[in-house]
Coordinates of C-alpha atoms and ligand atoms in Angstrom, one line a residue:
M1 CA 21.9 -12.4 38.1
I2 CA 24.1 -11.6 41.0
K3 CA 25.3 -14.7 42.7
P4 CA 24.3 -14.8 46.3
K5 CA 26.6 -16.1 49.0
K6 CA 27.2 -19.9 49.1
S7 CA 25.0 -20.6 52.1
I8 CA 22.0 -18.9 50.5
R9 CA 22.4 -20.8 47.2
N10 CA 22.0 -24.1 49.1
L11 CA 19.0 -22.9 51.1
K12 CA 15.7 -24.9 51.1
E13 CA 12.6 -22.7 50.9
Y14 CA 10.3 -22.6 54.0
N15 CA 6.8 -23.7 53.3
T16 CA 4.6 -20.8 54.3
P17 CA 0.8 -21.6 54.5
K18 CA -0.5 -21.9 51.0
S19 CA -3.9 -22.3 49.4
R20 CA -5.9 -21.7 52.6
N21 CA -9.4 -20.4 52.1
K22 CA -11.4 -18.2 54.5
S23 CA -13.8 -21.1 55.1
D24 CA -11.0 -23.6 55.9
I25 CA -10.5 -24.9 59.4
K26 CA -6.8 -24.3 59.8
L27 CA -5.3 -27.0 61.9
D28 CA -2.0 -27.0 60.1
F29 CA 0.1 -24.3 61.6
N30 CA -0.6 -24.6 65.4
E31 CA -2.3 -21.3 65.4
N32 CA -4.9 -20.0 67.8
T33 CA -8.3 -20.9 66.2
I34 CA -10.5 -18.2 67.7
G35 CA -8.1 -15.2 67.3
C36 CA -6.8 -12.7 69.7
S37 CA -8.7 -11.0 72.5
N38 CA -11.3 -8.4 71.3
A39 CA -9.8 -6.0 73.7
I40 CA -6.7 -5.9 71.4
I41 CA -8.8 -4.9 68.4
K42 CA -10.5 -2.2 70.5
E43 CA -7.1 -0.7 71.5
I44 CA -5.7 -0.9 67.9
N45 CA -8.8 0.9 66.7
K46 CA -8.1 3.8 68.9
L47 CA -5.0 4.7 66.9
K48 CA -5.0 8.0 65.0
R49 CA -3.3 8.6 61.6
Q50 CA -0.4 10.5 63.3
D51 CA 0.3 7.5 65.5
Y52 CA 1.2 5.5 62.4
A53 CA 3.6 8.2 61.2
T54 CA 6.0 8.0 64.1
Y55 CA 8.4 5.3 65.2
P56 CA 7.1 3.2 68.0
Q57 CA 8.1 3.9 71.6
Y58 CA 8.3 0.9 73.9
E59 CA 7.6 2.6 77.3
N60 CA 6.4 -0.3 79.5
L61 CA 6.7 -3.1 77.0
N62 CA 9.7 -4.8 78.6
K63 CA 8.2 -4.3 82.1
N64 CA 4.9 -5.9 81.1
I65 CA 6.6 -8.9 79.5
S66 CA 9.0 -9.2 82.4
N67 CA 6.1 -9.2 84.9
Y68 CA 4.5 -11.9 83.0
C69 CA 7.7 -14.0 82.9
K70 CA 8.6 -13.2 86.5
V71 CA 12.0 -11.8 85.6
K72 CA 13.5 -8.3 85.5
P73 CA 12.8 -5.9 82.6
E74 CA 16.5 -5.9 81.6
E75 CA 16.3 -9.6 81.2
I76 CA 13.8 -9.3 78.3
L77 CA 14.2 -8.3 74.6
A78 CA 11.0 -8.0 72.5
T79 CA 11.4 -9.2 68.9
N80 CA 9.6 -9.3 65.6
G81 CA 8.2 -12.8 66.3
S82 CA 10.2 -15.6 67.8
D83 CA 11.7 -16.4 64.4
D84 CA 13.4 -13.1 64.6
A85 CA 14.6 -13.9 68.1
I86 CA 16.1 -17.2 66.9
K87 CA 17.9 -15.5 64.0
L88 CA 19.2 -12.8 66.3
I89 CA 20.7 -15.4 68.7
I90 CA 22.4 -17.2 65.9
D91 CA 23.6 -13.9 64.4
C92 CA 25.2 -13.0 67.8
F93 CA 26.8 -16.2 68.8
V94 CA 27.4 -18.4 65.8
D95 CA 30.3 -17.7 63.4
K96 CA 30.9 -19.4 60.0
K97 CA 31.8 -23.1 60.6
D98 CA 30.9 -23.0 64.3
K99 CA 29.3 -26.2 65.6
A100 CA 25.6 -26.2 66.4
I101 CA 23.4 -29.1 67.5
I102 CA 19.7 -29.5 66.6
I103 CA 17.5 -32.5 67.4
E104 CA 15.3 -33.7 64.6
P105 CA 12.5 -33.7 63.7
T106 CA 12.1 -30.2 64.9
F107 CA 11.1 -26.6 63.9
S108 CA 12.6 -26.1 60.5
M109 CA 13.7 -22.5 61.1
Y110 CA 16.7 -23.6 63.2
E111 CA 18.4 -25.3 60.3
F112 CA 17.3 -22.4 58.0
Y113 CA 19.0 -19.7 60.0
L114 CA 22.0 -21.9 60.9
T115 CA 22.5 -22.6 57.2
I116 CA 22.5 -18.9 56.4
A117 CA 25.1 -18.4 59.1
S118 CA 27.2 -21.2 57.5
A119 CA 27.3 -23.1 60.8
K120 CA 28.4 -26.7 60.9
I121 CA 25.1 -28.4 61.9
T122 CA 25.0 -31.7 63.8
K123 CA 21.6 -33.3 63.5
L124 CA 20.7 -35.8 66.2
N125 CA 17.4 -37.7 66.2
Y126 CA 14.6 -38.0 68.7
N127 CA 14.3 -41.6 70.1
K128 CA 12.1 -44.0 68.1
N129 CA 9.2 -43.4 70.6
L130 CA 9.8 -39.7 70.1
S131 CA 11.2 -39.3 73.6
F132 CA 14.1 -36.8 74.2
P133 CA 17.6 -38.3 73.6
T134 CA 19.5 -36.6 76.5
Q135 CA 22.4 -39.0 76.5
K136 CA 22.9 -38.8 72.8
I137 CA 23.1 -35.0 73.0
L138 CA 25.5 -35.0 76.0
S139 CA 27.8 -37.3 74.2
K140 CA 27.9 -35.0 71.2
I141 CA 28.6 -31.7 73.0
C142 CA 32.3 -30.8 72.8
K143 CA 34.5 -27.8 73.4
K144 CA 33.7 -26.5 69.9
T145 CA 29.9 -26.7 70.3
K146 CA 28.7 -23.1 70.0
L147 CA 25.0 -23.6 70.2
I148 CA 22.5 -26.2 71.1
I149 CA 18.8 -25.6 70.2
L150 CA 16.2 -27.3 72.3
C151 CA 12.5 -26.9 71.4
N152 CA 10.4 -27.4 74.5
P153 CA 7.8 -28.7 73.9
N154 CA 9.1 -29.8 70.5
N155 CA 7.4 -28.9 67.3
P156 CA 6.3 -31.2 65.6
T157 CA 6.5 -34.1 68.1
G158 CA 5.0 -32.4 71.1
T159 CA 7.7 -33.9 73.3
I160 CA 8.5 -32.2 76.6
I161 CA 12.1 -32.0 77.9
K162 CA 12.6 -32.4 81.6
K163 CA 14.2 -29.5 83.4
K164 CA 16.9 -31.8 84.9
D165 CA 17.9 -32.8 81.3
I166 CA 18.1 -29.2 80.2
I167 CA 20.4 -28.5 83.2
K168 CA 22.6 -31.5 82.3
I169 CA 23.0 -30.0 78.8
L170 CA 23.6 -26.5 80.2
N171 CA 26.3 -27.9 82.5
K172 CA 28.1 -30.0 79.9
N173 CA 29.8 -27.0 78.3
R174 CA 29.3 -23.6 80.0
N175 CA 30.6 -22.0 76.8
S176 CA 27.9 -23.5 74.5
V177 CA 24.8 -21.3 74.3
V178 CA 21.7 -23.4 75.0
L179 CA 18.7 -21.9 73.2
V180 CA 15.4 -23.2 74.7
D181 CA 12.5 -22.4 72.4
E182 CA 9.4 -22.1 74.6
A183 CA 7.0 -21.1 71.8
Y184 CA 4.3 -23.4 73.3
Y185 CA 5.0 -22.4 77.0
E186 CA 1.4 -21.3 77.6
F187 CA 0.2 -24.9 76.8
S188 CA 3.0 -26.8 78.6
K189 CA 3.4 -24.4 81.5
Q190 CA 7.0 -25.6 81.8
S191 CA 9.8 -23.2 81.6
V192 CA 13.4 -22.7 82.6
S193 CA 13.0 -18.9 83.0
N194 CA 13.7 -19.1 86.7
I195 CA 17.3 -20.3 86.2
I196 CA 18.6 -17.7 83.7
N197 CA 20.9 -16.2 86.3
K198 CA 22.2 -19.5 87.4
Y199 CA 23.2 -20.5 83.9
P200 CA 24.9 -17.7 81.9
N201 CA 24.7 -19.8 78.7
L202 CA 20.9 -20.1 78.8
I203 CA 18.7 -18.1 76.4
I204 CA 15.0 -18.6 76.0
T205 CA 12.7 -17.6 73.2
R206 CA 8.9 -17.2 73.4
T207 CA 6.1 -16.0 71.2
F208 CA 2.7 -14.3 71.2
S209 CA 1.8 -16.2 68.0
K210 CA 0.4 -19.3 69.6
A211 CA -1.7 -19.1 72.8
F212 CA -2.3 -15.3 72.4
G213 CA -3.4 -15.6 68.8
L214 CA -1.1 -12.9 67.4
A215 CA 0.8 -14.8 64.7
G216 CA -0.3 -12.3 62.1
L217 CA 1.4 -9.4 64.0
R218 CA 4.8 -11.0 64.6
A219 CA 5.5 -10.6 68.3
G220 CA 8.0 -12.6 70.3
Y221 CA 10.7 -12.1 72.9
I222 CA 13.9 -13.3 74.5
I223 CA 14.5 -14.1 78.1
S224 CA 18.1 -14.3 79.4
N225 CA 20.5 -12.7 81.9
K226 CA 21.1 -9.0 81.4
E227 CA 24.6 -9.4 79.9
N228 CA 23.2 -11.6 77.1
I229 CA 20.3 -9.3 76.5
K230 CA 22.7 -6.4 76.2
I231 CA 24.7 -8.3 73.5
L232 CA 21.5 -9.3 71.7
S233 CA 20.1 -5.7 71.8
K234 CA 23.2 -4.5 70.1
A235 CA 22.5 -6.6 67.0
C236 CA 18.7 -6.2 67.1
S237 CA 17.0 -3.8 64.7
P238 CA 16.0 -0.8 66.8
F239 CA 12.3 -0.9 65.9
S240 CA 11.8 -4.6 65.3
V241 CA 8.4 -4.6 67.2
N242 CA 6.0 -2.5 65.3
L243 CA 3.5 -0.1 66.8
I244 CA 0.4 -2.4 66.5
A245 CA 2.3 -5.4 67.8
K246 CA 3.4 -3.4 70.8
I247 CA -0.2 -2.4 71.6
A248 CA -1.3 -6.0 71.1
I249 CA 1.4 -7.4 73.5
N250 CA 0.5 -4.9 76.2
T251 CA -3.2 -5.5 75.9
A252 CA -2.8 -9.3 75.7
L253 CA -0.9 -9.3 78.9
K254 CA -3.6 -7.2 80.5
Y255 CA -6.3 -9.7 79.6
Q256 CA -4.6 -13.0 80.4
S257 CA -7.7 -14.8 81.6
E258 CA -9.0 -15.2 78.0
T259 CA -5.7 -16.9 77.1
K260 CA -5.8 -19.1 80.2
K261 CA -9.3 -20.3 79.4
Y262 CA -8.3 -21.0 75.8
C263 CA -5.3 -23.1 77.0
N264 CA -7.5 -25.0 79.4
D265 CA -10.0 -25.7 76.5
I266 CA -7.1 -26.9 74.3
K267 CA -6.0 -29.4 77.0
K268 CA -9.5 -30.8 77.3
N269 CA -10.0 -31.0 73.5
K270 CA -6.6 -32.6 73.0
T271 CA -7.6 -35.5 75.3
L272 CA -10.9 -35.8 73.5
I273 CA -9.3 -36.2 70.1
Q274 CA -6.5 -38.4 71.4
K275 CA -9.1 -40.8 72.9
L276 CA -11.2 -40.8 69.8
L277 CA -8.2 -41.8 67.7
N278 CA -6.9 -44.3 70.2
K279 CA -10.4 -46.0 70.2
V280 CA -10.0 -46.7 66.5
K281 CA -6.4 -48.0 67.1
I282 CA -4.6 -44.9 65.8
K283 CA -1.5 -44.3 67.8
T284 CA -1.0 -40.8 69.2
Y285 CA 2.2 -39.5 70.9
P286 CA 2.2 -37.6 74.2
S287 CA 2.1 -33.9 73.6
E288 CA 2.3 -30.9 75.9
S289 CA 1.5 -28.5 73.1
N290 CA -1.6 -27.3 71.2
F291 CA -1.2 -30.1 68.6
I292 CA -1.0 -33.8 68.5
V293 CA 0.9 -36.2 66.3
A294 CA -1.0 -39.3 65.2
K295 CA 0.3 -42.2 63.1
F296 CA -2.1 -43.5 60.5
R297 CA -2.0 -46.5 58.2
D298 CA -1.9 -44.1 55.2
S299 CA -1.6 -40.4 56.2
K300 CA -2.3 -39.2 52.6
I301 CA -5.8 -40.7 52.6
I302 CA -6.7 -39.1 55.9
L303 CA -5.1 -35.7 54.8
E304 CA -7.3 -35.8 51.7
K305 CA -10.4 -36.9 53.5
L306 CA -10.0 -34.1 56.0
K307 CA -9.3 -31.6 53.2
Q308 CA -12.6 -32.7 51.5
R309 CA -14.2 -31.5 54.7
N310 CA -12.3 -28.2 54.6
I311 CA -10.0 -29.3 57.5
L312 CA -6.3 -28.6 57.0
V313 CA -3.7 -30.6 58.9
K314 CA 0.0 -31.1 58.3
D315 CA 1.5 -34.3 56.9
L316 CA 4.8 -35.1 58.7
S317 CA 5.8 -38.0 56.4
I318 CA 8.7 -36.0 55.0
N319 CA 10.5 -36.9 58.2
K320 CA 11.6 -40.5 58.1
S321 CA 10.7 -41.2 61.7
L322 CA 7.3 -39.7 61.2
N323 CA 6.2 -41.6 58.2
N324 CA 2.3 -41.6 57.9
C325 CA 2.1 -39.2 60.8
L326 CA -0.2 -36.1 60.7
R327 CA 0.2 -33.1 63.0
I328 CA -3.2 -31.9 64.0
T329 CA -3.5 -28.5 65.7
I330 CA -6.1 -28.7 68.5
G331 CA -8.5 -25.8 68.4
D332 CA -11.3 -24.2 70.3
N333 CA -14.5 -26.2 71.3
N334 CA -16.4 -25.5 68.0
K335 CA -13.5 -26.4 65.8
T336 CA -12.9 -29.5 67.9
K337 CA -16.6 -30.5 67.4
T338 CA -16.2 -30.2 63.7
L339 CA -12.9 -32.2 63.8
E340 CA -14.5 -34.8 66.0
K341 CA -17.5 -35.2 63.6
A342 CA -15.2 -35.5 60.6
L343 CA -13.0 -38.1 62.2
K344 CA -15.9 -40.1 63.3
D345 CA -17.2 -40.1 59.8
I346 CA -13.8 -41.0 58.3
F347 CA -13.3 -43.8 60.8
K348 CA -16.8 -45.1 60.4
P349 CA -16.0 -48.8 60.9
C350 CA -15.9 -51.2 58.1
L351 CA -17.3 -54.6 59.1
I352 CA -15.3 -57.5 57.6
F353 CA -16.7 -61.0 57.9
D354 CA -15.2 -64.5 57.7
M355 CA -17.7 -66.7 55.8
D356 CA -17.6 -70.2 57.2
G357 CA -19.0 -70.5 60.7
V358 CA -19.8 -66.8 60.8
L359 CA -22.1 -66.0 57.9
I360 CA -22.7 -69.5 56.8
D361 CA -23.4 -72.6 58.8
V362 CA -21.0 -75.2 57.2
R363 CA -21.7 -78.1 59.5
N364 CA -23.5 -79.9 56.7
S365 CA -21.1 -78.9 54.0
Y366 CA -17.4 -78.3 54.7
R367 CA -17.4 -80.2 58.0
T368 CA -19.3 -83.1 56.4
A369 CA -16.8 -83.1 53.4
I370 CA -13.9 -83.3 55.9
K371 CA -15.7 -86.1 57.8
K372 CA -16.5 -88.1 54.6
T373 CA -13.0 -87.6 53.1
V374 CA -11.2 -88.6 56.4
E375 CA -13.5 -91.6 56.7
F376 CA -13.1 -92.6 53.1
Y377 CA -9.3 -92.9 53.4
T378 CA -9.0 -94.1 57.0
K379 CA -12.0 -96.3 57.0
K380 CA -12.7 -95.1 60.6
N381 CA -15.4 -92.8 61.9
I382 CA -14.6 -89.3 63.0
S383 CA -17.0 -87.1 65.1
Y384 CA -17.9 -83.5 64.4
N385 CA -16.5 -82.7 67.8
E386 CA -13.1 -84.1 66.9
I387 CA -13.1 -82.0 63.7
E388 CA -14.0 -78.9 65.8
S389 CA -11.1 -79.6 68.2
Y390 CA -8.7 -79.6 65.2
K391 CA -10.2 -76.4 64.0
K392 CA -9.1 -74.8 67.2
I393 CA -5.4 -75.3 66.4
P394 CA -3.7 -72.4 64.6
G395 CA -2.9 -73.0 61.0
F396 CA -5.9 -75.2 60.1
N397 CA -7.9 -72.5 58.4
N398 CA -7.8 -74.4 55.1
D399 CA -10.1 -77.4 55.3
W400 CA -8.0 -79.3 52.7
T401 CA -4.9 -78.9 54.9
L402 CA -6.9 -79.9 57.9
T403 CA -8.3 -83.1 56.2
Q404 CA -4.8 -84.1 55.2
A405 CA -3.5 -83.5 58.8
I406 CA -6.2 -85.7 60.3
I407 CA -5.5 -88.5 57.8
T408 CA -1.8 -88.3 58.4
S409 CA -2.4 -88.4 62.2
R410 CA -4.1 -91.7 61.6
K411 CA -0.8 -92.9 60.0
I412 CA -2.1 -92.9 56.4
K413 CA -0.1 -91.1 53.8
I414 CA -2.1 -89.6 50.9
R415 CA -1.0 -86.9 48.5
K416 CA -2.7 -83.5 49.1
S417 CA -3.9 -83.2 45.5
I418 CA -5.7 -86.5 45.7
I419 CA -7.3 -85.5 49.0
I420 CA -8.4 -82.2 47.5
N421 CA -10.1 -84.1 44.6
K422 CA -12.0 -86.4 46.9
F423 CA -13.0 -83.5 49.1
Q424 CA -14.3 -81.5 46.2
E425 CA -16.1 -84.5 44.9
Y426 CA -18.2 -84.5 48.1
Y427 CA -18.4 -80.8 48.5
L428 CA -19.1 -79.6 44.9
K429 CA -20.1 -82.7 42.9
E430 CA -19.7 -80.5 39.9
K431 CA -21.2 -81.6 36.6
N432 CA -21.6 -79.2 33.6
K433 CA -20.7 -76.3 35.9
I434 CA -23.6 -77.1 38.2
F435 CA -22.9 -77.9 41.8
R436 CA -24.9 -80.7 43.3
G437 CA -22.7 -81.5 46.3
L438 CA -22.7 -80.6 50.0
I439 CA -22.3 -76.9 49.1
N440 CA -26.0 -76.8 48.7
N441 CA -26.6 -77.9 52.3
E442 CA -25.2 -74.6 53.7
T443 CA -27.5 -72.2 55.5
W444 CA -27.0 -68.4 55.6
M445 CA -27.1 -67.3 59.2
L446 CA -27.1 -63.5 59.3
K447 CA -30.7 -62.3 59.0
K448 CA -31.4 -60.4 55.8
D449 CA -33.2 -57.4 57.4
L450 CA -30.3 -57.0 59.8
L451 CA -27.8 -57.2 56.9
T452 CA -29.8 -54.5 55.0
K453 CA -29.7 -52.2 58.0
L454 CA -26.0 -52.8 58.6
S455 CA -25.1 -52.1 55.0
K456 CA -26.7 -48.6 55.4
K457 CA -24.6 -47.8 58.4
Y458 CA -21.3 -49.5 57.5
T459 CA -19.2 -50.6 54.7
L460 CA -19.3 -54.4 54.5
A461 CA -16.7 -56.8 53.2
I462 CA -15.8 -60.5 53.3
V463 CA -12.4 -62.1 53.9
T464 CA -12.6 -65.8 53.5
G465 CA -10.3 -68.7 52.9
R466 CA -12.7 -70.2 50.4
P467 CA -11.8 -70.4 46.8
K468 CA -13.3 -67.5 44.9
I469 CA -15.8 -69.6 42.9
E470 CA -17.2 -71.2 46.1
A471 CA -17.4 -67.9 47.9
E472 CA -19.2 -66.2 45.0
Y473 CA -21.5 -69.3 44.6
A474 CA -22.7 -69.1 48.2
L475 CA -23.3 -65.3 48.0
K476 CA -25.3 -65.7 44.8
L477 CA -27.2 -68.7 46.2
N478 CA -28.2 -66.6 49.2
K479 CA -28.8 -63.4 47.2
T480 CA -26.4 -61.4 49.4
R481 CA -23.6 -60.5 47.0
T482 CA -24.6 -56.9 46.6
F483 CA -24.2 -56.1 50.3
F484 CA -20.5 -56.6 50.2
D485 CA -18.1 -54.0 48.6
V486 CA -15.1 -56.3 48.7
V487 CA -14.8 -60.1 48.8
I488 CA -11.3 -61.4 49.4
A489 CA -11.0 -65.2 48.7
K490 CA -8.2 -67.8 48.8
E491 CA -6.6 -66.9 45.5
D492 CA -6.4 -63.2 46.3
T493 CA -3.3 -63.5 48.5
I494 CA -0.4 -65.9 48.6
K495 CA -0.5 -66.3 52.3
E496 CA -3.7 -67.4 54.1
K497 CA -5.0 -66.7 57.6
P498 CA -3.5 -66.8 60.2
Y499 CA -1.2 -64.5 58.2
P500 CA -2.8 -61.0 58.1
D501 CA -2.3 -60.7 54.3
P502 CA -6.0 -61.2 53.2
I503 CA -7.3 -58.8 55.8
I504 CA -4.6 -56.2 54.9
K505 CA -5.6 -56.5 51.3
A506 CA -9.2 -55.8 52.1
I507 CA -8.3 -52.8 54.2
K508 CA -6.2 -51.4 51.4
I509 CA -8.9 -51.8 48.8
L510 CA -11.5 -50.3 51.2
K511 CA -9.1 -47.4 52.1
T512 CA -10.3 -47.7 55.6
E513 CA -8.5 -47.0 58.9
N514 CA -11.1 -48.6 61.1
A515 CA -12.1 -52.1 60.5
I516 CA -13.5 -54.9 62.6
Y517 CA -13.1 -58.6 61.7
F518 CA -15.8 -61.0 62.7
G519 CA -14.4 -64.6 62.9
D520 CA -14.9 -67.9 64.6
T521 CA -11.5 -69.4 64.8
I522 CA -8.1 -68.8 66.3
N523 CA -6.7 -68.2 62.8
D524 CA -9.2 -65.3 62.3
E525 CA -8.1 -63.8 65.6
L526 CA -4.4 -64.1 64.9
A527 CA -4.8 -62.6 61.4
S528 CA -6.8 -59.6 62.8
K529 CA -4.2 -59.0 65.5
K530 CA -1.4 -59.0 63.0
A531 CA -3.4 -56.7 60.7
K532 CA -3.9 -54.4 63.7
I533 CA -7.6 -54.3 63.6
N534 CA -10.3 -55.2 66.2
F535 CA -11.5 -58.8 66.3
V536 CA -14.9 -60.0 67.4
K537 CA -15.4 -63.7 68.1
I538 CA -18.5 -65.3 66.8
N539 CA -19.7 -68.4 68.6
N540 CA -22.3 -69.8 66.2
N541 CA -23.6 -73.2 66.9
S542 CA -26.6 -74.9 65.5
K543 CA -28.9 -73.5 68.2
T544 CA -27.6 -70.0 68.9
R545 CA -27.1 -67.8 65.9
N546 CA -24.7 -65.6 67.8
I547 CA -23.9 -63.6 64.7
N548 CA -27.4 -61.9 64.8
K549 CA -27.2 -61.1 68.5
T550 CA -23.7 -59.6 68.2
L551 CA -24.5 -57.5 65.1
E552 CA -27.7 -56.1 66.5
R553 CA -25.5 -54.2 69.0
Y554 CA -23.9 -52.4 66.0
L555 CA -27.1 -50.8 65.0
K556 CA -27.6 -49.0 68.4
Ligands
PLP601 C1 8.8 -24.2 68.0 C2 8.5 -22.9 67.3 N1 9.3 -21.9 67.5 C3 9.0 -20.7 67.0 C4 8.0 -20.5 66.1 C5 7.8 -19.2 65.4 O1 6.9 -18.4 66.1 P1 6.8 -16.9 65.7 O2 5.4 -16.8 65.0 O3 6.9 -16.1 66.9 O4 7.9 -16.5 64.8 C6 7.1 -21.6 65.8 C7 6.0 -21.4 64.9 O5 5.4 -22.4 64.5 C8 7.4 -22.8 66.5 O6 6.6 -23.9 66.3

């Protein structure tokens, strides 16, 4: 084997789209999802065999592109895709060991071509909220900085860079080339093309791959002042734009209304998908592109679930700051409908219930056991209302802890284990593994027919602070065990509610991203909040069975 040069030896391979089937919905490479204009296909079909045999002539190509960009023809250079444009700029302006700045996470080809050029790469990071780090960049630009690459809007974050920030960077060192990659310009509608003559160090790249739907043909271009274009033209392959790409570009620019409509649809569809995800508490980041970044609890699960439905998206977890984030290309209306349906199905909510006071009326069991235990040790009566007011205090989810706290507040000191024994004596009255205590006084509150209907529409689970044996006993007694896929009880986690641990455990087992917790106390509410799921307060009292009314709404 002949050893390649050092920079090539260390090069990481670029991940080109792999294993995509014809039937796949490709939302993984920010492509146009309906394809290019039919007018382009018509024009290409007019070609004769002799046309293929001759080198392309570019006639009005520059003029057409320059009209579109509102610049002069000599300020344009057409390239073989914008990848080719980026490489050409690096070839022309970056020598071995020259300093170049990129801001990560960003389009991987910048590092790729800079590595081949043996440049010294400074990688800065986007801010934590994915906003653009202007000050950080300004502080890193020095006399030796040869190139700064800005992706606007950025791929993969969708972040837009304000024009005034680009100008600050252009001004910092007039000898540093500032490459502004506007691959997604048609979606963002923001450009610095009108200041190319004011800033001689500004070079812009654009592409026909995205909004115009011509990624397969490889068509891009550079916009800069005419001196820069002259330099770049010198190093550019003379026929870098092939005959078909040339025809496609000219025709695409003739039929711009189709592209404009597509971009408008993308904008609408982007809002729709963002809203849908936000509704199920999935964070999305602002994007001025044809894709969005969304942060999931576990991106691998969503990636897989979408794949099962033939929808391909890109996992961005490889970037530390984008752990569990997926980049989802936004497509045309039909693809968006399919994506919407898939996401609604994946995020079908899981209803998680607390037991006591929500599914089960415990006034005559747990509450009575508290009352009897307190009264046994303090020899003083305590009302149910007083017990309820204690229950409203965070941290008293566990009835044993609560019983001890009431006894202590009455200035009597008893060890917790002794209190637990007494409590259980009232509650379970266990003999030969048979419970004869207050536990048998409990009533199940959620109507069975409603439970049956709910179980058909949702996944159901229980997260309770009860010991496992007592939870399972109640479910068996009421013949409701089979309705619940998961039952998390006291022993299942070290920390109890109001810590989120039991709810998080249930969510992990259920592999759900969308869960609602139905609880009756402040502990339930705090635990849900910390587990980042929705909480619905149930106000059962002996007269109103609020749980039934509340859940009927979930069947509509
Ligand atoms: C930011 C950015 N620049 C450039 C490109 C490359 O586009 P082209 O197909 O024109 O090479 C892409 C493609 O994904 C991109 O995201």
